């Protein structure tokens, strides 16, 4: 797995920057109830998406949480006084604290279904009745756009998919959350080129081919033989799912 303290400095520029952040924030907001007033962004990263949420909707207060110190520092610079360094598996908030909870590009990073279940459970715990939890799902599949690069990478060893929509929906149901919508957004600037993919391969982006793995050389050679070494292939399209915490009977 990548070291997100090391990644913090280059994180935004290497992942689509402001255009991608704008697309993500808009898609998230489409799934957030209009009357929401307090939103928690779990694993907020550098805050590049988080800061756009209150800017786009008057009266919506946002709190960001991230475990990586360098990420949390960058987010805090964008959202002074509104970012907490904490582990999403043990959120430092009381029950039913937020009207909405978001986790974008988090669940696919976790090491197993137990951690995914724990994160979803914590998000459900701090969510008020009637509130909505929004998360990305199927992150790995989103990057497969049917390009020649994807054809080369199809033979690589596969990682377990812990953020599959069906699995996340099942975990949500365990914690009393019910499906409440879905959405998509484009990963602007994240279309892969062969040269960039080789660089990502060398630095451990593909967790089943860590740096030094002899198999990585074969994939790098196949990628280097593709035409248009610096031509980005189509951008990925990311998927969101929303889950609602049912209101307490008699309270709407």
mmCIF file of C-alpha atoms in Angstrom:
data_model
loop_
_atom_site.group_PDB
_atom_site.id
_atom_site.type_symbol
_atom_site.label_atom_id
_atom_site.label_comp_id
_atom_site.label_asym_id
_atom_site.label_seq_id
_atom_site.Cartn_x
_atom_site.Cartn_y
_atom_site.Cartn_z
ATOM 1 C CA UNK A 1 0.000 0.000 0.000
ATOM 2 C CA UNK A 2 1.162 3.528 -0.717
ATOM 3 C CA UNK A 3 2.470 5.671 2.133
ATOM 4 C CA UNK A 4 -0.048 8.517 2.198
ATOM 5 C CA UNK A 5 2.259 10.751 4.208
ATOM 6 C CA UNK A 6 4.729 10.492 1.329
ATOM 7 C CA UNK A 7 1.911 10.869 -1.202
ATOM 8 C CA UNK A 8 0.464 14.028 0.365
ATOM 9 C CA UNK A 9 2.670 16.497 -1.503
ATOM 10 C CA UNK A 10 1.861 15.112 -4.939
ATOM 11 C CA UNK A 11 -1.567 13.653 -4.184
ATOM 12 C CA UNK A 12 -3.769 16.340 -5.750
ATOM 13 C CA UNK A 13 -1.682 16.913 -8.864
ATOM 14 C CA UNK A 14 -1.401 13.181 -9.582
ATOM 15 C CA UNK A 15 -5.127 12.541 -9.236
ATOM 16 C CA UNK A 16 -6.867 15.068 -11.404
ATOM 17 C CA UNK A 17 -6.547 18.150 -9.191
ATOM 18 C CA UNK A 18 -9.399 20.647 -8.996
ATOM 19 C CA UNK A 19 -11.468 19.343 -11.951
ATOM 20 C CA UNK A 20 -11.733 15.896 -10.393
ATOM 21 C CA UNK A 21 -12.420 17.388 -6.965
ATOM 22 C CA UNK A 22 -15.223 19.522 -8.378
ATOM 23 C CA UNK A 23 -16.821 16.507 -10.067
ATOM 24 C CA UNK A 24 -16.586 14.410 -6.901
ATOM 25 C CA UNK A 25 -18.037 17.117 -4.651
ATOM 26 C CA UNK A 26 -20.942 17.779 -7.011
ATOM 27 C CA UNK A 27 -21.813 14.084 -7.241
ATOM 28 C CA UNK A 28 -21.648 13.665 -3.458
ATOM 29 C CA UNK A 29 -23.867 16.699 -2.891
ATOM 30 C CA UNK A 30 -26.470 15.289 -5.269
ATOM 31 C CA UNK A 31 -26.952 12.458 -2.755
ATOM 32 C CA UNK A 32 -26.961 14.578 0.413
ATOM 33 C CA UNK A 33 -30.387 15.664 1.731
ATOM 34 C CA UNK A 34 -31.113 19.358 1.228
ATOM 35 C CA UNK A 35 -31.797 19.831 4.948
ATOM 36 C CA UNK A 36 -28.447 18.362 6.092
ATOM 37 C CA UNK A 37 -26.519 20.752 8.329
ATOM 38 C CA UNK A 38 -23.540 18.756 9.650
ATOM 39 C CA UNK A 39 -21.446 16.533 7.381
ATOM 40 C CA UNK A 40 -18.466 14.336 8.247
ATOM 41 C CA UNK A 41 -15.906 13.500 5.549
ATOM 42 C CA UNK A 42 -14.088 10.362 6.683
ATOM 43 C CA UNK A 43 -10.614 9.970 5.142
ATOM 44 C CA UNK A 44 -10.811 13.500 3.772
ATOM 45 C CA UNK A 45 -7.228 13.364 2.472
ATOM 46 C CA UNK A 46 -5.911 16.782 1.500
ATOM 47 C CA UNK A 47 -9.362 18.329 1.806
ATOM 48 C CA UNK A 48 -9.494 19.230 -1.880
ATOM 49 C CA UNK A 49 -12.969 17.674 -2.195
ATOM 50 C CA UNK A 50 -14.085 18.432 1.352
ATOM 51 C CA UNK A 51 -13.702 22.194 1.087
ATOM 52 C CA UNK A 52 -15.943 22.326 -1.973
ATOM 53 C CA UNK A 53 -18.924 20.835 -0.151
ATOM 54 C CA UNK A 54 -19.769 23.746 2.191
ATOM 55 C CA UNK A 55 -18.766 26.237 -0.499
ATOM 56 C CA UNK A 56 -21.450 24.790 -2.757
ATOM 57 C CA UNK A 57 -24.271 24.666 -0.213
ATOM 58 C CA UNK A 58 -25.081 27.425 2.257
ATOM 59 C CA UNK A 59 -25.612 26.321 5.842
ATOM 60 C CA UNK A 60 -23.781 23.006 5.526
ATOM 61 C CA UNK A 61 -20.971 22.614 8.068
ATOM 62 C CA UNK A 62 -18.211 20.122 7.308
ATOM 63 C CA UNK A 63 -15.785 18.214 9.530
ATOM 64 C CA UNK A 64 -12.908 16.272 7.996
ATOM 65 C CA UNK A 65 -11.081 13.275 9.453
ATOM 66 C CA UNK A 66 -7.898 11.644 8.196
ATOM 67 C CA UNK A 67 -5.368 9.303 9.785
ATOM 68 C CA UNK A 68 -2.256 10.314 7.794
ATOM 69 C CA UNK A 69 -0.609 13.326 9.504
ATOM 70 C CA UNK A 70 0.572 14.962 6.264
ATOM 71 C CA UNK A 71 -2.857 14.609 4.683
ATOM 72 C CA UNK A 72 -4.603 16.003 7.751
ATOM 73 C CA UNK A 73 -2.245 18.995 7.825
ATOM 74 C CA UNK A 74 -3.040 19.865 4.212
ATOM 75 C CA UNK A 75 -6.748 19.479 4.834
ATOM 76 C CA UNK A 76 -6.536 21.667 7.944
ATOM 77 C CA UNK A 77 -4.912 24.425 5.906
ATOM 78 C CA UNK A 78 -7.932 24.366 3.593
ATOM 79 C CA UNK A 79 -10.501 23.998 6.376
ATOM 80 C CA UNK A 80 -9.074 25.709 9.483
ATOM 81 C CA UNK A 81 -10.512 24.360 12.707
ATOM 82 C CA UNK A 82 -12.591 21.723 10.945
ATOM 83 C CA UNK A 83 -10.163 18.805 10.542
ATOM 84 C CA UNK A 84 -9.369 16.090 13.078
ATOM 85 C CA UNK A 85 -6.607 13.501 12.816
ATOM 86 C CA UNK A 86 -8.247 10.197 13.682
ATOM 87 C CA UNK A 87 -8.766 6.603 12.593
ATOM 88 C CA UNK A 88 -12.035 6.022 10.751
ATOM 89 C CA UNK A 89 -12.403 2.731 12.603
ATOM 90 C CA UNK A 90 -12.695 4.650 15.878
ATOM 91 C CA UNK A 91 -14.279 7.997 15.099
ATOM 92 C CA UNK A 92 -13.912 10.498 17.957
ATOM 93 C CA UNK A 93 -17.556 11.594 17.872
ATOM 94 C CA UNK A 94 -20.673 10.698 19.779
ATOM 95 C CA UNK A 95 -23.559 8.700 18.394
ATOM 96 C CA UNK A 96 -25.946 10.396 15.945
ATOM 97 C CA UNK A 97 -23.723 13.457 15.593
ATOM 98 C CA UNK A 98 -23.984 14.122 11.815
ATOM 99 C CA UNK A 99 -26.728 14.514 9.214
ATOM 100 C CA UNK A 100 -24.473 13.068 6.521
ATOM 101 C CA UNK A 101 -21.258 11.046 6.419
ATOM 102 C CA UNK A 102 -19.033 10.616 3.374
ATOM 103 C CA UNK A 103 -16.121 8.293 2.604
ATOM 104 C CA UNK A 104 -14.657 8.849 -0.859
ATOM 105 C CA UNK A 105 -11.836 6.544 -2.072
ATOM 106 C CA UNK A 106 -11.476 4.846 1.315
ATOM 107 C CA UNK A 107 -13.032 1.396 1.431
ATOM 108 C CA UNK A 108 -10.906 -0.025 -1.396
ATOM 109 C CA UNK A 109 -7.757 0.755 0.632
ATOM 110 C CA UNK A 110 -8.722 -1.364 3.628
ATOM 111 C CA UNK A 111 -7.008 -4.650 4.318
ATOM 112 C CA UNK A 112 -10.049 -6.880 4.614
ATOM 113 C CA UNK A 113 -13.832 -7.155 4.964
ATOM 114 C CA UNK A 114 -13.596 -6.813 8.749
ATOM 115 C CA UNK A 115 -12.140 -3.314 8.427
ATOM 116 C CA UNK A 116 -14.710 -2.346 5.784
ATOM 117 C CA UNK A 117 -17.484 -3.535 8.070
ATOM 118 C CA UNK A 118 -15.981 -1.560 10.957
ATOM 119 C CA UNK A 119 -15.701 1.652 8.940
ATOM 120 C CA UNK A 120 -19.265 1.362 7.667
ATOM 121 C CA UNK A 121 -20.414 0.644 11.213
ATOM 122 C CA UNK A 122 -18.684 3.730 12.580
ATOM 123 C CA UNK A 123 -20.169 5.890 9.843
ATOM 124 C CA UNK A 124 -23.604 4.494 10.688
ATOM 125 C CA UNK A 125 -23.064 5.057 14.405
ATOM 126 C CA UNK A 126 -22.322 8.778 14.091
ATOM 127 C CA UNK A 127 -25.159 9.279 11.600
ATOM 128 C CA UNK A 128 -28.415 10.748 12.838
ATOM 129 C CA UNK A 129 -31.688 8.950 12.065
ATOM 130 C CA UNK A 130 -32.829 10.140 8.670
ATOM 131 C CA UNK A 131 -29.244 10.899 7.652
ATOM 132 C CA UNK A 132 -27.335 9.551 4.659
ATOM 133 C CA UNK A 133 -23.982 7.817 4.256
ATOM 134 C CA UNK A 134 -22.318 8.226 0.835
ATOM 135 C CA UNK A 135 -19.309 6.197 -0.290
ATOM 136 C CA UNK A 136 -17.408 5.227 -3.413
ATOM 137 C CA UNK A 137 -17.629 1.571 -4.447
ATOM 138 C CA UNK A 138 -15.922 -0.643 -7.040
ATOM 139 C CA UNK A 139 -12.893 1.650 -7.197
ATOM 140 C CA UNK A 140 -10.595 -0.802 -8.982
ATOM 141 C CA UNK A 141 -13.130 -1.630 -11.666
ATOM 142 C CA UNK A 142 -13.630 2.072 -12.379
ATOM 143 C CA UNK A 143 -10.084 2.311 -13.742
ATOM 144 C CA UNK A 144 -10.713 -0.360 -16.354
ATOM 145 C CA UNK A 145 -11.886 1.678 -19.337
ATOM 146 C CA UNK A 146 -11.288 -1.013 -21.927
ATOM 147 C CA UNK A 147 -8.033 0.470 -23.213
ATOM 148 C CA UNK A 148 -4.906 -1.208 -24.539
ATOM 149 C CA UNK A 149 -3.328 -0.523 -21.138
ATOM 150 C CA UNK A 150 -6.132 -2.453 -19.452
ATOM 151 C CA UNK A 151 -5.570 -5.330 -21.867
ATOM 152 C CA UNK A 152 -1.914 -5.525 -20.771
ATOM 153 C CA UNK A 153 -2.788 -5.275 -17.083
ATOM 154 C CA UNK A 154 -5.549 -7.883 -17.291
ATOM 155 C CA UNK A 155 -3.029 -10.662 -16.631
ATOM 156 C CA UNK A 156 -1.690 -9.171 -13.401
ATOM 157 C CA UNK A 157 -2.467 -10.831 -10.059
ATOM 158 C CA UNK A 158 -5.742 -9.569 -8.632
ATOM 159 C CA UNK A 159 -6.365 -8.126 -5.196
ATOM 160 C CA UNK A 160 -9.468 -9.046 -3.203
ATOM 161 C CA UNK A 161 -12.222 -6.497 -3.870
ATOM 162 C CA UNK A 162 -13.452 -5.278 -0.497
ATOM 163 C CA UNK A 163 -15.403 -2.272 -1.773
ATOM 164 C CA UNK A 164 -17.679 -4.173 -4.170
ATOM 165 C CA UNK A 165 -21.095 -2.524 -4.128
ATOM 166 C CA UNK A 166 -22.843 -5.734 -3.073
ATOM 167 C CA UNK A 167 -20.472 -6.201 -0.130
ATOM 168 C CA UNK A 168 -20.804 -2.587 1.001
ATOM 169 C CA UNK A 169 -24.586 -2.802 0.769
ATOM 170 C CA UNK A 170 -24.533 -5.932 2.900
ATOM 171 C CA UNK A 171 -22.322 -4.254 5.536
ATOM 172 C CA UNK A 172 -24.608 -1.218 5.514
ATOM 173 C CA UNK A 173 -27.635 -3.448 6.090
ATOM 174 C CA UNK A 174 -25.925 -5.034 9.100
ATOM 175 C CA UNK A 175 -25.860 -1.572 10.644
ATOM 176 C CA UNK A 176 -29.418 -0.646 9.790
ATOM 177 C CA UNK A 177 -28.724 1.400 6.652
ATOM 178 C CA UNK A 178 -30.881 1.048 3.553
ATOM 179 C CA UNK A 179 -30.045 1.961 -0.073
ATOM 180 C CA UNK A 180 -30.866 5.586 -0.873
ATOM 181 C CA UNK A 181 -29.486 6.255 -4.343
ATOM 182 C CA UNK A 182 -26.369 6.130 -6.437
ATOM 183 C CA UNK A 183 -24.318 8.350 -8.688
ATOM 184 C CA UNK A 184 -21.222 8.587 -10.862
ATOM 185 C CA UNK A 185 -18.558 11.157 -11.597
ATOM 186 C CA UNK A 186 -15.657 11.409 -13.980
ATOM 187 C CA UNK A 187 -12.078 11.164 -12.743
ATOM 188 C CA UNK A 188 -10.875 14.164 -14.734
ATOM 189 C CA UNK A 189 -7.164 13.946 -15.535
ATOM 190 C CA UNK A 190 -6.821 10.343 -14.372
ATOM 191 C CA UNK A 191 -6.772 8.680 -17.753
ATOM 192 C CA UNK A 192 -3.686 6.485 -17.841
ATOM 193 C CA UNK A 193 -0.892 6.750 -20.385
ATOM 194 C CA UNK A 194 1.558 3.860 -20.810
ATOM 195 C CA UNK A 195 4.488 5.889 -19.470
ATOM 196 C CA UNK A 196 2.583 7.043 -16.401
ATOM 197 C CA UNK A 197 1.350 3.504 -15.766
ATOM 198 C CA UNK A 198 4.931 2.216 -15.817
ATOM 199 C CA UNK A 199 5.903 4.888 -13.288
ATOM 200 C CA UNK A 200 2.970 3.880 -11.067
ATOM 201 C CA UNK A 201 4.006 0.242 -11.397
ATOM 202 C CA UNK A 202 7.573 1.055 -10.316
ATOM 203 C CA UNK A 203 6.432 2.929 -7.200
ATOM 204 C CA UNK A 204 4.047 0.272 -5.940
ATOM 205 C CA UNK A 205 0.688 1.572 -7.121
ATOM 206 C CA UNK A 206 -0.405 -1.973 -7.991
ATOM 207 C CA UNK A 207 -0.270 -3.713 -4.647
ATOM 208 C CA UNK A 208 -0.009 -7.243 -6.077
ATOM 209 C CA UNK A 209 3.114 -6.193 -7.993
ATOM 210 C CA UNK A 210 5.248 -4.486 -5.338
ATOM 211 C CA UNK A 211 8.538 -2.774 -6.290
ATOM 212 C CA UNK A 212 11.173 -5.425 -6.889
ATOM 213 C CA UNK A 213 8.718 -8.121 -7.936
ATOM 214 C CA UNK A 214 10.312 -9.714 -11.036
ATOM 215 C CA UNK A 215 6.905 -9.985 -12.716
ATOM 216 C CA UNK A 216 6.663 -6.197 -12.794
ATOM 217 C CA UNK A 217 9.414 -6.041 -15.402
ATOM 218 C CA UNK A 218 7.345 -8.046 -17.855
ATOM 219 C CA UNK A 219 4.344 -5.766 -17.477
ATOM 220 C CA UNK A 220 6.564 -2.697 -17.775
ATOM 221 C CA UNK A 221 8.044 -4.033 -21.023
ATOM 222 C CA UNK A 222 4.598 -4.746 -22.478
ATOM 223 C CA UNK A 223 3.413 -1.258 -21.521
ATOM 224 C CA UNK A 224 6.539 0.304 -23.045
ATOM 225 C CA UNK A 225 5.708 -1.357 -26.368
ATOM 226 C CA UNK A 226 2.300 0.336 -26.651
ATOM 227 C CA UNK A 227 1.821 3.285 -29.020
ATOM 228 C CA UNK A 228 1.172 6.781 -27.697
ATOM 229 C CA UNK A 229 3.370 6.520 -24.631
ATOM 230 C CA UNK A 230 2.257 9.909 -23.314
ATOM 231 C CA UNK A 231 -1.321 9.866 -24.592
ATOM 232 C CA UNK A 232 -3.832 9.493 -21.773
ATOM 233 C CA UNK A 233 -6.531 6.911 -22.334
ATOM 234 C CA UNK A 234 -10.132 7.735 -21.287
ATOM 235 C CA UNK A 235 -10.749 8.960 -17.747
ATOM 236 C CA UNK A 236 -12.230 6.518 -15.251
ATOM 237 C CA UNK A 237 -15.811 6.929 -14.050
ATOM 238 C CA UNK A 238 -16.240 6.447 -10.305
ATOM 239 C CA UNK A 239 -19.367 5.106 -8.636
ATOM 240 C CA UNK A 240 -21.125 6.322 -5.509
ATOM 241 C CA UNK A 241 -23.706 4.577 -3.349
ATOM 242 C CA UNK A 242 -25.874 6.255 -0.718
ATOM 243 C CA UNK A 243 -27.423 4.586 2.315
ATOM 244 C CA UNK A 244 -30.027 6.082 4.616
ATOM 245 C CA UNK A 245 -30.436 5.561 8.344
ATOM 246 C CA UNK A 246 -34.174 5.198 8.838
ATOM 247 C CA UNK A 247 -35.801 7.820 11.059
ATOM 248 C CA UNK A 248 -37.033 6.851 14.488
ATOM 249 C CA UNK A 249 -40.716 5.837 14.203
ATOM 250 C CA UNK A 250 -42.939 8.778 14.978
ATOM 251 C CA UNK A 251 -40.187 11.340 14.241
ATOM 252 C CA UNK A 252 -40.661 11.638 10.489
#
